[in-house]
Short mmCIF file of C-alpha atoms in Angstrom, two decimals:
data_model
loop_
_atom_site.label_atom_id
_atom_site.label_comp_id
_atom_site.label_asym_id
_atom_site.label_seq_id
_atom_site.Cartn_x
_atom_site.Cartn_y
_atom_site.Cartn_z
CA MET A 882 -14.38 1.70 1.82
CA ASP A 883 -14.42 -1.92 0.85
CA HIS A 884 -13.69 -4.24 3.70
CA GLY A 885 -12.29 -7.72 3.44
CA GLY A 886 -13.97 -10.82 4.78
CA HIS A 887 -14.54 -10.83 8.46
CA GLU A 888 -13.17 -13.70 10.47
CA GLY A 889 -13.40 -14.59 14.12
CA HIS A 890 -10.31 -14.91 16.34
CA GLY A 891 -9.99 -17.22 19.28
CA ASP A 892 -13.04 -17.37 21.50
CA MET A 893 -14.45 -14.03 20.35
CA GLU A 894 -18.28 -14.06 20.38
CA MET A 895 -19.93 -14.50 16.99
CA SER A 896 -23.36 -13.42 15.72
CA PRO A 897 -25.69 -16.04 14.18
CA GLY A 898 -24.46 -14.86 10.77
CA GLY A 899 -20.80 -15.42 11.55
CA ILE A 900 -19.99 -11.75 11.89
CA PRO A 901 -17.65 -11.06 14.85
CA LEU A 902 -19.11 -9.04 17.69
CA ALA A 903 -17.22 -6.10 19.12
CA GLU A 904 -15.48 -6.60 22.42
CA GLY A 905 -14.61 -3.99 25.06
CA GLY A 906 -11.15 -2.40 25.48
CA GLU A 907 -9.53 0.84 26.63
CA ASP A 908 -8.64 3.45 24.05
CA ARG A 909 -5.50 5.62 24.25
CA ASP A 910 -7.25 7.97 26.69
CA GLY A 911 -8.20 5.11 29.08
CA LEU A 912 -11.86 5.20 28.05
CA GLU A 913 -13.82 2.00 27.46
CA MET A 914 -14.51 1.39 23.78
CA ASP A 915 -15.58 -1.50 21.64
CA VAL A 916 -12.82 -3.43 19.91
CA LEU A 917 -13.55 -5.29 16.65
CA GLN A 918 -11.26 -7.95 15.17
CA VAL A 919 -11.16 -7.67 11.31
CA ARG A 920 -9.02 -9.29 8.61
CA PHE A 921 -8.22 -7.38 5.43
CA GLY A 922 -7.02 -8.97 2.17
CA PRO A 923 -5.67 -10.72 0.23
CA VAL A 924 -8.17 -10.14 -2.63
CA LEU A 925 -9.47 -6.69 -1.45
CA PRO A 926 -9.52 -4.24 -4.37
CA HIS A 927 -6.48 -1.87 -4.49
CA TRP A 928 -4.74 -4.01 -1.87
CA PRO A 929 -1.23 -5.46 -2.15
CA ALA A 930 -1.47 -9.00 -3.59
CA GLY A 931 -1.03 -11.70 -1.01
CA LEU A 932 -1.01 -9.39 1.99
CA VAL A 933 -3.27 -10.18 4.94
CA LEU A 934 -3.59 -7.66 7.71
CA ARG A 935 -5.36 -8.76 10.95
CA CYS A 936 -6.50 -5.63 12.85
CA SER A 937 -8.04 -4.73 16.11
CA LEU A 938 -10.25 -1.66 15.52
CA GLN A 939 -11.65 0.93 17.93
CA GLY A 940 -14.13 2.68 15.75
CA ASP A 941 -12.21 2.98 12.42
CA VAL A 942 -8.73 3.32 14.16
CA ILE A 943 -6.26 0.43 14.05
CA VAL A 944 -5.01 -0.16 17.58
CA GLU A 945 -3.27 -3.51 16.96
CA ALA A 946 -2.19 -5.16 13.74
CA GLN A 947 -0.48 -8.31 12.49
CA ALA A 948 0.61 -8.74 8.83
CA GLU A 949 1.41 -11.91 6.90
CA VAL A 950 1.82 -13.02 3.29
CA VAL A 951 -0.22 -15.92 2.01
CA ASP A 952 1.10 -16.45 -1.55
CA GLY A 953 4.52 -17.92 -0.80
CA PRO A 954 8.01 -16.63 -1.57
CA PRO A 955 8.62 -13.52 -3.73
CA ARG A 956 8.09 -13.98 -7.41
CA GLN A 957 10.75 -13.61 -10.05
CA GLU A 958 9.52 -11.09 -12.67
CA ASP A 959 11.01 -9.88 -15.90
CA ASP A 960 11.34 -6.16 -16.68
CA VAL A 961 8.02 -5.84 -18.51
CA ILE A 962 5.97 -7.50 -15.73
CA GLY A 963 7.87 -5.53 -13.09
CA SER A 964 7.10 -2.19 -14.73
CA ALA A 965 3.44 -3.11 -15.23
CA ARG A 966 3.13 -4.09 -11.59
CA GLY A 967 4.60 -0.73 -10.58
CA ILE A 968 2.05 1.13 -12.70
CA ASP A 969 -0.68 -1.00 -11.18
CA ASN A 970 0.36 0.10 -7.74
CA ILE A 971 0.14 3.73 -8.89
CA ALA A 972 -3.43 3.07 -10.15
CA SER A 973 -4.34 1.61 -6.78
CA LEU A 974 -3.06 4.63 -4.81
CA LEU A 975 -4.85 7.04 -7.18
CA ALA A 976 -8.10 5.12 -6.79
CA LEU A 977 -7.83 5.06 -3.03
CA ALA A 978 -7.16 8.82 -3.11
CA GLY A 979 -10.44 9.26 -4.96
CA TRP A 980 -9.09 10.23 -8.37
CA ASP A 981 -10.85 7.63 -10.43
CA ASP A 982 -10.11 9.10 -13.89
CA ALA A 983 -6.37 9.08 -13.23
CA ALA A 984 -6.54 5.58 -11.84
CA ALA A 985 -8.33 4.40 -14.95
CA GLU A 986 -5.70 6.12 -17.10
CA ALA A 987 -2.93 4.41 -15.13
CA ARG A 988 -4.55 1.00 -15.61
CA ARG A 989 -4.79 1.69 -19.37
CA ILE A 990 -1.10 2.57 -19.47
CA ARG A 991 -0.30 -0.57 -17.53
CA ASP A 992 -2.02 -2.64 -20.20
CA THR A 993 -0.09 -0.82 -22.91
CA ALA A 994 3.19 -1.48 -21.12
CA LEU A 995 2.41 -5.22 -21.21
CA GLU A 996 2.01 -5.24 -25.02
CA PRO A 997 4.95 -5.32 -27.44
CA GLY A 998 5.06 -2.10 -29.38
CA ASP A 999 6.81 1.19 -29.98
CA GLY A 1000 7.11 2.33 -26.37
CA ALA A 1001 3.92 4.40 -26.27
CA ALA A 1002 3.49 3.58 -22.64
CA GLY A 1003 6.46 5.77 -21.84
CA SER A 1004 4.99 9.04 -23.28
CA GLU A 1005 1.55 8.22 -21.74
CA LEU A 1006 3.14 7.61 -18.34
CA GLU A 1007 5.02 10.88 -18.59
CA ARG A 1008 1.75 12.73 -19.20
CA LEU A 1009 0.22 11.02 -16.20
CA ARG A 1010 3.14 12.07 -14.05
CA ARG A 1011 2.66 15.74 -15.12
CA SER A 1012 -1.05 15.53 -14.37
CA VAL A 1013 -0.38 14.16 -10.89
CA ARG A 1014 2.23 16.79 -10.11
CA ARG A 1015 -0.18 19.56 -11.20
CA SER A 1016 -3.02 18.33 -8.90
CA TRP A 1017 -3.18 20.57 -5.83
CA THR A 1018 -6.06 18.53 -4.48
CA LEU A 1019 -4.08 15.36 -4.56
CA ARG A 1020 -1.06 17.03 -3.02
CA TRP A 1021 -3.24 18.44 -0.24
CA SER A 1022 -4.82 15.02 0.35
CA LEU A 1023 -1.55 13.05 0.67
CA ARG A 1024 0.87 15.59 2.17
CA GLY A 1025 1.95 14.68 5.71
CA VAL A 1026 0.33 11.22 5.65
CA ARG A 1027 2.68 8.81 7.52
CA ARG A 1028 5.78 10.85 6.97
CA LEU A 1029 9.01 8.82 7.46
CA SER A 1030 12.50 10.23 8.10
CA ASP A 1031 15.70 8.56 7.00
CA GLU A 1032 15.97 7.22 10.54
CA ASP A 1033 12.42 5.85 10.46
CA ALA A 1034 12.99 4.06 7.22
CA HIS A 1035 16.25 2.58 8.38
CA ALA A 1036 14.79 1.45 11.76
CA ARG A 1037 11.88 -0.31 9.94
CA GLY A 1038 14.12 -1.92 7.33
CA LEU A 1039 12.42 0.09 4.59
CA PRO A 1040 14.10 1.11 1.34
CA ALA A 1041 15.33 4.66 0.88
CA ASP A 1042 12.45 5.48 -1.46
CA ALA A 1043 10.03 5.09 1.48
CA VAL A 1044 11.37 8.36 3.06
CA GLY A 1045 8.96 11.30 2.97
CA ASP A 1046 5.16 11.29 3.17
CA THR A 1047 2.61 9.48 1.05
CA TYR A 1048 2.70 12.21 -1.60
CA ASP A 1049 6.47 11.95 -1.90
CA ARG A 1050 6.19 8.18 -2.24
CA LEU A 1051 3.57 8.46 -5.00
CA ILE A 1052 5.82 10.80 -6.98
CA GLY A 1053 8.72 8.39 -6.43
CA MET A 1054 6.62 5.54 -7.75
CA LEU A 1055 5.88 7.53 -10.89
CA ASP A 1056 9.50 8.49 -11.33
CA ARG A 1057 10.58 4.81 -11.04
CA ALA A 1058 7.83 3.67 -13.39
CA VAL A 1059 8.82 6.23 -16.06
CA ALA A 1060 12.45 5.20 -15.74
CA GLY A 1061 11.55 1.45 -15.81
CA VAL A 1062 9.37 1.68 -18.91
CA ALA A 1063 12.03 3.81 -20.71
CA ALA A 1064 14.77 1.27 -19.84
CA THR A 1065 12.63 -1.62 -21.08
CA ALA A 1066 11.77 0.23 -24.33
CA ALA A 1067 15.49 0.91 -24.87
CA GLY A 1068 16.25 -2.77 -24.40
CA ASN A 1069 18.14 -2.18 -21.19
CA THR A 1070 17.12 -5.47 -19.65
CA GLY A 1071 18.35 -6.19 -16.18
CA THR A 1072 18.27 -2.54 -15.18
CA ARG A 1073 14.77 -2.51 -13.68
CA THR A 1074 14.32 0.32 -11.25
CA ASN A 1075 10.81 -0.29 -10.00
CA ASP A 1076 11.71 -2.64 -7.16
CA ALA A 1077 15.52 -2.54 -7.05
CA GLY A 1078 16.68 -3.20 -3.53
CA ARG A 1079 13.15 -3.60 -2.15
CA THR A 1080 13.07 -6.13 0.66
CA LEU A 1081 10.01 -5.10 2.70
CA SER A 1082 9.19 -7.32 5.66
CA THR A 1083 5.72 -7.90 7.08
CA ASP A 1084 7.32 -7.28 10.45
CA HIS A 1085 7.38 -3.57 9.70
CA LEU A 1086 4.03 -3.07 8.01
CA ALA A 1087 1.91 -3.40 11.07
CA HIS A 1088 3.81 -0.64 12.89
CA LEU A 1089 3.24 1.71 9.94
CA VAL A 1090 -0.61 1.47 10.10
CA MET A 1091 -1.25 1.36 13.83
CA GLY A 1092 -2.93 4.55 15.10
CA LEU A 1093 -4.26 5.32 11.64
CA ASP A 1094 -7.89 5.15 10.47
CA LEU A 1095 -8.58 2.49 7.87
CA ALA A 1096 -8.74 4.82 4.84
CA THR A 1097 -5.41 6.41 5.74
CA ALA A 1098 -3.82 3.05 6.42
CA ARG A 1099 -4.79 1.81 2.95
CA LEU A 1100 -3.18 4.91 1.42
CA VAL A 1101 0.03 4.30 3.32
CA LEU A 1102 0.21 0.66 2.36
CA ALA A 1103 -0.39 1.56 -1.33
CA SER A 1104 2.32 4.19 -1.25
CA LEU A 1105 4.95 1.65 -0.24
CA ASP A 1106 4.92 0.19 -3.76
CA ILE A 1107 5.11 -3.33 -2.26
CA HIS A 1108 6.36 -5.88 -4.73
CA GLU A 1109 8.22 -8.41 -2.63
CA LEU A 1110 6.97 -8.92 0.89
CA LEU A 1111 9.19 -11.08 2.97
CA ALA A 1112 7.50 -13.14 5.66
CA GLY A 1113 8.95 -12.39 9.02
CA GLN A 1114 8.37 -12.38 12.74
CA ALA A 1115 5.12 -10.47 12.35
CA GLU A 1116 3.54 -13.73 11.27
CA HIS A 1117 4.11 -15.05 14.75
CA GLU A 1118 3.72 -11.96 16.89
CA VAL A 1119 1.03 -9.39 17.47
CA SER A 1120 2.31 -5.83 17.51
CA HIS A 1121 0.89 -3.47 20.03
CA GLY A 1122 0.45 0.28 19.50
#
């Protein structure tokens, strides 16, 4: 897995090369383990744009996390850009899940969606959705990963489409992308469905990844289809698992 740039925190010891050294800490079983402070993003491949996640790691497990956004307030996007961004998020999740061919196909469809034309992106996106639904390997890989109930989503201020596990959220992303591209092709501007009602806060992201290994945490973040992160209290607080 690609890791973002490493950066020291506070008075943490540094190696001559500037790489942070691991510190000691107790794991969840009370055993002494090394703790490493690592920062991920915001230019990490297949990572939500503008998101920075500062993590304390024991091995590859996130035991503490703090999220923030570095690119200012949410952007205003038209329907075409919004649909393309949604497809790009699908490509990132497929790439992180290890299905490179499908990820490349999603990126190609994203590029098609950005070009004026006869709506070819819609039929291509529908084919991709069918391929994803037919993949037992993908379903097996993502089923049960950070499952959220209605109550979980409500408590974390997440939109209704975050309910379910990572596989459910991927299918939801595809459904919204198909609907968004179709609406744009039909000239139904102002009816974008990709990010309608999405007001994710950085406050809640850290809680969603704590206790997960890095690879799983990246899948969960990608499945949230993050378009508009709102800076919140998490920029000023460290959340503890």
